[in-house]
Coordinates of C-alpha atoms in Angstrom, one line a residue:
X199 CA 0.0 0.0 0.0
X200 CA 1.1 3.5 -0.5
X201 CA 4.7 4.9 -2.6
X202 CA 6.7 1.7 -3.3
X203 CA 10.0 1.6 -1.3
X204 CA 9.4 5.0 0.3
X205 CA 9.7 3.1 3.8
X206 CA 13.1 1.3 3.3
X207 CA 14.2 4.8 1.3
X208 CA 13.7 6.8 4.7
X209 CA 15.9 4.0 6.4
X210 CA 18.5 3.7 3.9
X211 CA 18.9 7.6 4.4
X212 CA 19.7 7.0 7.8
X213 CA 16.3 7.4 9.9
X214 CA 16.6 4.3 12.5
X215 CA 12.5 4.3 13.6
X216 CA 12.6 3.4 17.0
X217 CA 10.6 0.4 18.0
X218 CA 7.9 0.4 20.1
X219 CA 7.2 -3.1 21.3
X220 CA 4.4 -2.6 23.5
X221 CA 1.4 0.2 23.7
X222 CA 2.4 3.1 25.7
X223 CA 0.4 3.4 28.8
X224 CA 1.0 6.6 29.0
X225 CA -2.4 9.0 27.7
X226 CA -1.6 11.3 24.7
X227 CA -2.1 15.4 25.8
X228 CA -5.6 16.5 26.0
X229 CA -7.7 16.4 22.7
X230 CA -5.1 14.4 21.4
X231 CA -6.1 10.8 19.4
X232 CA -4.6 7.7 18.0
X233 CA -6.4 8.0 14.7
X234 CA -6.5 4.4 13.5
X235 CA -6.4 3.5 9.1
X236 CA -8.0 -0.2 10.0
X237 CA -7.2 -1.8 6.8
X238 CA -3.6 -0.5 6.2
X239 CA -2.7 -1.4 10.1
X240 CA -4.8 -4.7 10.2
X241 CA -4.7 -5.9 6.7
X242 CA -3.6 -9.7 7.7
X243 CA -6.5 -9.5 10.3
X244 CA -9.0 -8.5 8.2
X245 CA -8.1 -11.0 5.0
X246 CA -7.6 -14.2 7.8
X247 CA -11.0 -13.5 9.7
X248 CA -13.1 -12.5 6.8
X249 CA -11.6 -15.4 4.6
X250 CA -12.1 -18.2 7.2
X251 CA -15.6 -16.6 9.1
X252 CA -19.0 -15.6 8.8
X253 CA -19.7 -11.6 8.9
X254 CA -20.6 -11.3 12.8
X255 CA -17.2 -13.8 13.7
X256 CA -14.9 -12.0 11.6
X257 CA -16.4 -8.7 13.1
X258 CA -16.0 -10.1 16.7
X259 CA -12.4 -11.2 16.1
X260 CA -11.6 -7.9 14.3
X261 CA -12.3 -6.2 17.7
X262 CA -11.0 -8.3 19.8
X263 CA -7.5 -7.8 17.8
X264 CA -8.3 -3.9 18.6
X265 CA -8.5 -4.5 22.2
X266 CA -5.4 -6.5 22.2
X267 CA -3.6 -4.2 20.8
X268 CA -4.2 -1.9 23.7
X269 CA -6.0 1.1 21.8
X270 CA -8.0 2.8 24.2
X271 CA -11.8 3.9 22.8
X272 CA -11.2 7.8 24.6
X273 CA -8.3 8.2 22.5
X274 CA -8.9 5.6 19.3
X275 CA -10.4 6.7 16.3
X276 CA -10.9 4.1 13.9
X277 CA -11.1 4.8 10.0
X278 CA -12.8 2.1 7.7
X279 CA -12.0 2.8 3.8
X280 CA -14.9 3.6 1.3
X281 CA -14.5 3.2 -2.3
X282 CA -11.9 3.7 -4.2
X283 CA -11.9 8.0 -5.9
X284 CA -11.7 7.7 -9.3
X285 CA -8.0 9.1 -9.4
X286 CA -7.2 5.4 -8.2
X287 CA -9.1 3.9 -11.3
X288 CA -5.5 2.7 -12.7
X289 CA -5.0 0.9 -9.5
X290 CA -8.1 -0.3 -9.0
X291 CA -8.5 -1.7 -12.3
X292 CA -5.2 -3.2 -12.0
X293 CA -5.3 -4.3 -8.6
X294 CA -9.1 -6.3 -9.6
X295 CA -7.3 -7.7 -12.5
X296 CA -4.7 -9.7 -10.5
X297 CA -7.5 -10.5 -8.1
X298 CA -9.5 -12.1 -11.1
X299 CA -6.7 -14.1 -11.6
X300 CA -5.8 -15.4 -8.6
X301 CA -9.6 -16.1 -8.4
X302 CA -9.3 -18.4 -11.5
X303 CA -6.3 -20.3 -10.1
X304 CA -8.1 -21.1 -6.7
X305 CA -11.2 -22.4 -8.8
X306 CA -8.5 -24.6 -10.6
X307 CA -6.8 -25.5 -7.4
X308 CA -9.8 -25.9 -5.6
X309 CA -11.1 -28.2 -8.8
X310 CA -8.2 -30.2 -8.9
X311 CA -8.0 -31.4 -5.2
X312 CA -12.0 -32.7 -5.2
X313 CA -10.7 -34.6 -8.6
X314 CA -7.8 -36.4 -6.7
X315 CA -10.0 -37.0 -4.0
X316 CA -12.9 -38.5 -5.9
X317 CA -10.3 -40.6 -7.5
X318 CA -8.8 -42.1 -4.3
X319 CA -5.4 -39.6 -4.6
X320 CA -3.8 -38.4 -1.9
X321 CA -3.6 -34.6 -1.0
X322 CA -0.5 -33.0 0.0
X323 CA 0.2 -30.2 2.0
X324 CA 1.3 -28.4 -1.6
X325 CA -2.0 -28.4 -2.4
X326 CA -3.4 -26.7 0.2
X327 CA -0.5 -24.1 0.8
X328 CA -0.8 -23.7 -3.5
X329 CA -4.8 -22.8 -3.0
X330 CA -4.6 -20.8 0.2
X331 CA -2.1 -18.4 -1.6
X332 CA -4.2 -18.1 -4.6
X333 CA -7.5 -17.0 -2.2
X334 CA -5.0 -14.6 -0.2
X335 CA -4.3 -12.6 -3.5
X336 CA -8.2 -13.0 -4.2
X337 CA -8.9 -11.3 -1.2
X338 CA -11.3 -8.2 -1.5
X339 CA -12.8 -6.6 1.6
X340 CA -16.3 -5.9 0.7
X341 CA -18.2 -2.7 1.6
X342 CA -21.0 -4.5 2.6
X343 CA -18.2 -6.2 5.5
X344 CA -16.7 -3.0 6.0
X345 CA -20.1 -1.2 7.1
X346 CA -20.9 -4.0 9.1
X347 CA -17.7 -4.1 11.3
X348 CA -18.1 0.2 11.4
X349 CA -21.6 -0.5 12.5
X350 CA -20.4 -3.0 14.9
X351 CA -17.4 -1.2 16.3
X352 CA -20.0 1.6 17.0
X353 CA -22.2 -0.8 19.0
X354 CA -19.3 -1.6 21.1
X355 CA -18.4 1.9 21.7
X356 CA -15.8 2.7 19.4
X357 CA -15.6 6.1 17.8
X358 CA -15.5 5.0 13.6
X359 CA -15.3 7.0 10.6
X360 CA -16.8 5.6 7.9
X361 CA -14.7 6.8 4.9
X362 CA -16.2 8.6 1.5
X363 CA -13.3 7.3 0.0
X364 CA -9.8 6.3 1.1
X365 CA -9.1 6.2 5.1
X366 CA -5.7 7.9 4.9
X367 CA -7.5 11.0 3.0
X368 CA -10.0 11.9 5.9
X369 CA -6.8 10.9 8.4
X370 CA -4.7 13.8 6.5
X371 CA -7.4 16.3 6.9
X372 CA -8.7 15.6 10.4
X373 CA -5.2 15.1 12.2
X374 CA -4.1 17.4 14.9
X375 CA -0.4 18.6 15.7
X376 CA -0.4 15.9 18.7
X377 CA -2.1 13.4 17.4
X378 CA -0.6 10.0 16.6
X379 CA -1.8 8.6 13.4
X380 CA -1.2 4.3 12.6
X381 CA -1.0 2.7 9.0
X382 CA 0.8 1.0 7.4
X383 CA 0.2 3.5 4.3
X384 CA 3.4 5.3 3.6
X385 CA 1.2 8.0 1.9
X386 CA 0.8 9.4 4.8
X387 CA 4.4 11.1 5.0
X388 CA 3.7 12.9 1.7
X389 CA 0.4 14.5 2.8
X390 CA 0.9 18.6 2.5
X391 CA -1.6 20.5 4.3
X392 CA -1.9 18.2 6.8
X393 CA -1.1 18.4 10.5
X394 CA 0.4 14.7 10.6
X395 CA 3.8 14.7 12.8
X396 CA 4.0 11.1 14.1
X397 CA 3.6 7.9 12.9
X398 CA 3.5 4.4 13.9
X399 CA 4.0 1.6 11.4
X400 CA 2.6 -1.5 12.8
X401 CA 5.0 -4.7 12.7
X402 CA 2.5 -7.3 14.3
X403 CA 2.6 -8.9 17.8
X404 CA 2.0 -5.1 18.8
X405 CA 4.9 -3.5 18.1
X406 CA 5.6 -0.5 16.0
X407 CA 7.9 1.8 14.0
X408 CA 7.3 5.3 14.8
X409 CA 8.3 7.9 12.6
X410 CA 8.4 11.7 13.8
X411 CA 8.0 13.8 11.0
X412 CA 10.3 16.8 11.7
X413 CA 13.3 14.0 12.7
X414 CA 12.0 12.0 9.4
X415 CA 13.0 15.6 7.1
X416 CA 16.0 16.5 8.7
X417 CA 17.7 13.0 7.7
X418 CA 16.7 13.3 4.4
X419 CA 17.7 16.9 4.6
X420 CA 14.5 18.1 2.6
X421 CA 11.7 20.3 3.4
X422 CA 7.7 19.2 3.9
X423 CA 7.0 20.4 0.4
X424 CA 9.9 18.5 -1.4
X425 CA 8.7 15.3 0.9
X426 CA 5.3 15.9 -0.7
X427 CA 6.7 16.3 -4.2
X428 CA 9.0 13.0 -4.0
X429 CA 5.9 11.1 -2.8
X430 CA 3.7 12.7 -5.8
X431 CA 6.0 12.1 -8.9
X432 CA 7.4 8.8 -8.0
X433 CA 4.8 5.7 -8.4
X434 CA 1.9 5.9 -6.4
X435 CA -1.6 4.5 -6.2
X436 CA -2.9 8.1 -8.7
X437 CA 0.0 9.0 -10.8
X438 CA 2.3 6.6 -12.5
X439 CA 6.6 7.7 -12.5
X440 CA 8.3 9.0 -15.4
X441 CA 9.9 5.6 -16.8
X442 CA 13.1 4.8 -15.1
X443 CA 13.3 7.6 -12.6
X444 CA 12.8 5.8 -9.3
X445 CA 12.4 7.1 -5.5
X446 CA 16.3 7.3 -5.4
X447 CA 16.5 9.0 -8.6
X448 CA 13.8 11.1 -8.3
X449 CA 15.5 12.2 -4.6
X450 CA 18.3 13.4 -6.4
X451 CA 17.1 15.4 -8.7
X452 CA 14.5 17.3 -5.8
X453 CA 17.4 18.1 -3.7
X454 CA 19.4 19.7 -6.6
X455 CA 16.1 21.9 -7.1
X456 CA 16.4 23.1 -3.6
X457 CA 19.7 23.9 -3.5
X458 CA 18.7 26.6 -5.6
X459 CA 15.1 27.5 -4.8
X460 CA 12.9 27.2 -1.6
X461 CA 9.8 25.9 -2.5
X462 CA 6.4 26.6 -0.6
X463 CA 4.3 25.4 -3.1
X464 CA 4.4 21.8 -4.3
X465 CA 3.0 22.9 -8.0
X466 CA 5.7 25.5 -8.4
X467 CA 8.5 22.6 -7.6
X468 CA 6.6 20.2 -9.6
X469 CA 7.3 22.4 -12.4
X470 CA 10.6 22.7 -11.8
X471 CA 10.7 18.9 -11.6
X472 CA 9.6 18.7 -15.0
X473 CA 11.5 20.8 -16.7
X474 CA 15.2 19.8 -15.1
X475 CA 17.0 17.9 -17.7
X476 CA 16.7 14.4 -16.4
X477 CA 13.0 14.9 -16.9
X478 CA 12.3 17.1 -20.0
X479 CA 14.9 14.6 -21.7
X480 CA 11.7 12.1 -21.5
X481 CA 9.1 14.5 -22.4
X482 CA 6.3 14.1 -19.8
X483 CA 3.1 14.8 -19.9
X484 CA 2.6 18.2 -18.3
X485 CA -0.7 16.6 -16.6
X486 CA 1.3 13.9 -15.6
X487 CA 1.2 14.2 -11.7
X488 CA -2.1 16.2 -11.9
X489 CA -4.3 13.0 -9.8
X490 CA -2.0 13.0 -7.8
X491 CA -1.5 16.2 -6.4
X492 CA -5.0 16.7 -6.1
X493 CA -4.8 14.0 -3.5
X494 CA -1.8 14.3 -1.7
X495 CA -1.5 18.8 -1.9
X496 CA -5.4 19.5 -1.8
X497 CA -6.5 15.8 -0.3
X498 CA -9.5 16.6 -2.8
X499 CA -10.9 13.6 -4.9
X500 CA -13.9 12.5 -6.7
X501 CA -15.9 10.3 -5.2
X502 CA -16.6 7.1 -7.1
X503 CA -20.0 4.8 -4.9
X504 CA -19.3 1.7 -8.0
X505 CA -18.0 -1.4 -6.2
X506 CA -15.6 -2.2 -8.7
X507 CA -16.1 -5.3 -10.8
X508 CA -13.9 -7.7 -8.3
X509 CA -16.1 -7.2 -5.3
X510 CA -19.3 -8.4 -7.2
X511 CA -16.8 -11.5 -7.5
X512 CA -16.4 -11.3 -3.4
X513 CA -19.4 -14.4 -3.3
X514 CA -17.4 -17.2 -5.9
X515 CA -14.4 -16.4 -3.3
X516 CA -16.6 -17.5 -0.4
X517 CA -17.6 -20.6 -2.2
X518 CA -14.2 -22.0 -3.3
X519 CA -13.3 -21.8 0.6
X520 CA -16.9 -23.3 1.3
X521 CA -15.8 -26.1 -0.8
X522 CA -12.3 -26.3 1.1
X523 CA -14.1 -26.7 4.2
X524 CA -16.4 -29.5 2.7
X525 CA -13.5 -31.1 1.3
X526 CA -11.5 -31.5 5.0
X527 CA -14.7 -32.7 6.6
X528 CA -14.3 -35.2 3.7
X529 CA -10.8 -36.4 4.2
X530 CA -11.4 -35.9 8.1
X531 CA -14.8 -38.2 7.6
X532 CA -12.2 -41.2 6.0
X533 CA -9.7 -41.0 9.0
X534 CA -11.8 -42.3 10.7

């Protein structure tokens, strides 16, 4: 999720995130929250409990994960994602396309081990590893699931935003100076106008990366607006890079720019950008990066309510792992 390698870039420039490996105990300053993106913190919980449960189960173990993790309901906000904008069209579409793929190699999978059983075969733990990865990739989080856990949450007492669009968005605009927001997004250190000075990077078993903004930009030695401007013309989920100019690459040439300039406005430097001679050399589109800095500058988007087409598909997912459920009641049934 997020700018490709912009986490490991931050470390390779010499920012050691300390670790946390347990929840602080100690309460954040008044009107301060932990403001929580669900699915980019919790994406492994979510796939395993909404893969292998019913609705209400998943939703119970999804909060019971919350609780564990020590979150606190006065000082946890919760974020659930609505749809996709239509900036992330590319990426959706793209995304759905791998999915409908891995779909078809579960159904194969899936068909192939009820063959060798019907046949008197014997099933290998290959073949169950070989389908459970194919329905890990197929994994889409419905909306339909997603307003039931918000809903749920909300029963329990949990304060839950439920999204227009994309979780980190509404986390960008509604963060305070002391809040503390958690995702696993690494958008979230290119947002602009945004208030969002530390973040934790979940690592499982509760523990956590945490990355202070102001620490992040003097190791890379670059200012809030040429952070936002590295995140913005490398390869993100609403703009596509210029072809072989990378997050290194692209670092290079924004820190020659402001060695000359000081740049308050991510536009301006994105001209710039475009017209330094490692760029214009590969004649971009001058609209290239429009998406997204409408996103990340003026966390603006256009909303998009259309599940895309894998969701509808979210049902023939649930039947290949109904039918991998039948099939070990099967092979249980003959043990004995």
């Amino acid at each position: 999720m997020g700018i490709p390698y912009l986490w490991p870039f931050v470390r390779d420039k010499g920012y050691e995130a300390p670790l946390l490996s347990r929840f602080p105990q100690d309460p954040l300053p008044s009107n301060a929250f932990y403001r929580v993106d669900i699915l980019a913190s919790f994406f492994s919980v979510i796939r395993r409990a909404y893969s292998n449960h019913d609705s209400s189960t998943a939703n119970t173990i999804v909060a019971q994960h919350l609780t564990s993790c020590g979150f606190l309901q006065a000082s946890a906000v919760l974020y659930v994602d609505g749809p996709s904008p239509e900036e992330k069209r590319r990426t959706r579409d793209f995304r759905d396309m791998k999915r409908a793929d891995a779909l078809a190699k579960a159904e194969a999978s899936i068909n192939d081990m009820e063959n060798i059983f019907r046949s008197g075969g014997r099933l290998r733990k290959p073949h169950f590893r070989k389908l459970a990865k194919h329905l890990n990739a197929s994994f889409v989080w419905s909306m339909d699931s997603r307003r039931a856990l918000a809903q749920f949450l909300q029963g329990l007492g949990w304060s839950v935003v439920e999204c227009v669009s994309e979780a980190d968005i509404a986390i960008a605009s509604d963060c305070g100076a002391h809040d503390v927001v958690i995702t696993g997004d690494s958008d979230s250190l290119v947002y602009f106008y945004s208030s969002i000075e530390t973040i934790w990077r979940p690592l499982g078993r509760g523990r956590y990366l945490v990355y202070d903004m102001p620490t992040v930009l003097r190791h890379l030695e670059i200012s809030r607006t040429a952070l936002t401007v590295l995140g913005v013309v490398c390869r993100n989920d609403y703009s596509s890079n210029i072809s072989r100019l990378g997050v290194s690459t692209n670092f290079k040439i924004i820190l020659s720019l402001e060695k000359d300039v000081t740049f308050t406005d991510p536009s301006t430097m994105i001209g710039a950008y475009l017209t330094h001679k490692d760029v214009a050399c590969k004649y971009p589109k001058q609209d290239q990066f429009d998406a997204a800095l409408k996103i990340f500058v003026r966390q603006e988007f256009t909303t998009n309510p259309a599940p895309s087409p894998q969701e509808l598909n979210y049902n023939a997912a649930q039947g290949i792992t109904q039918r991998l459920k039948d099939l070990r009641l099967k092979l249980e049934s003959n043990k004995k």
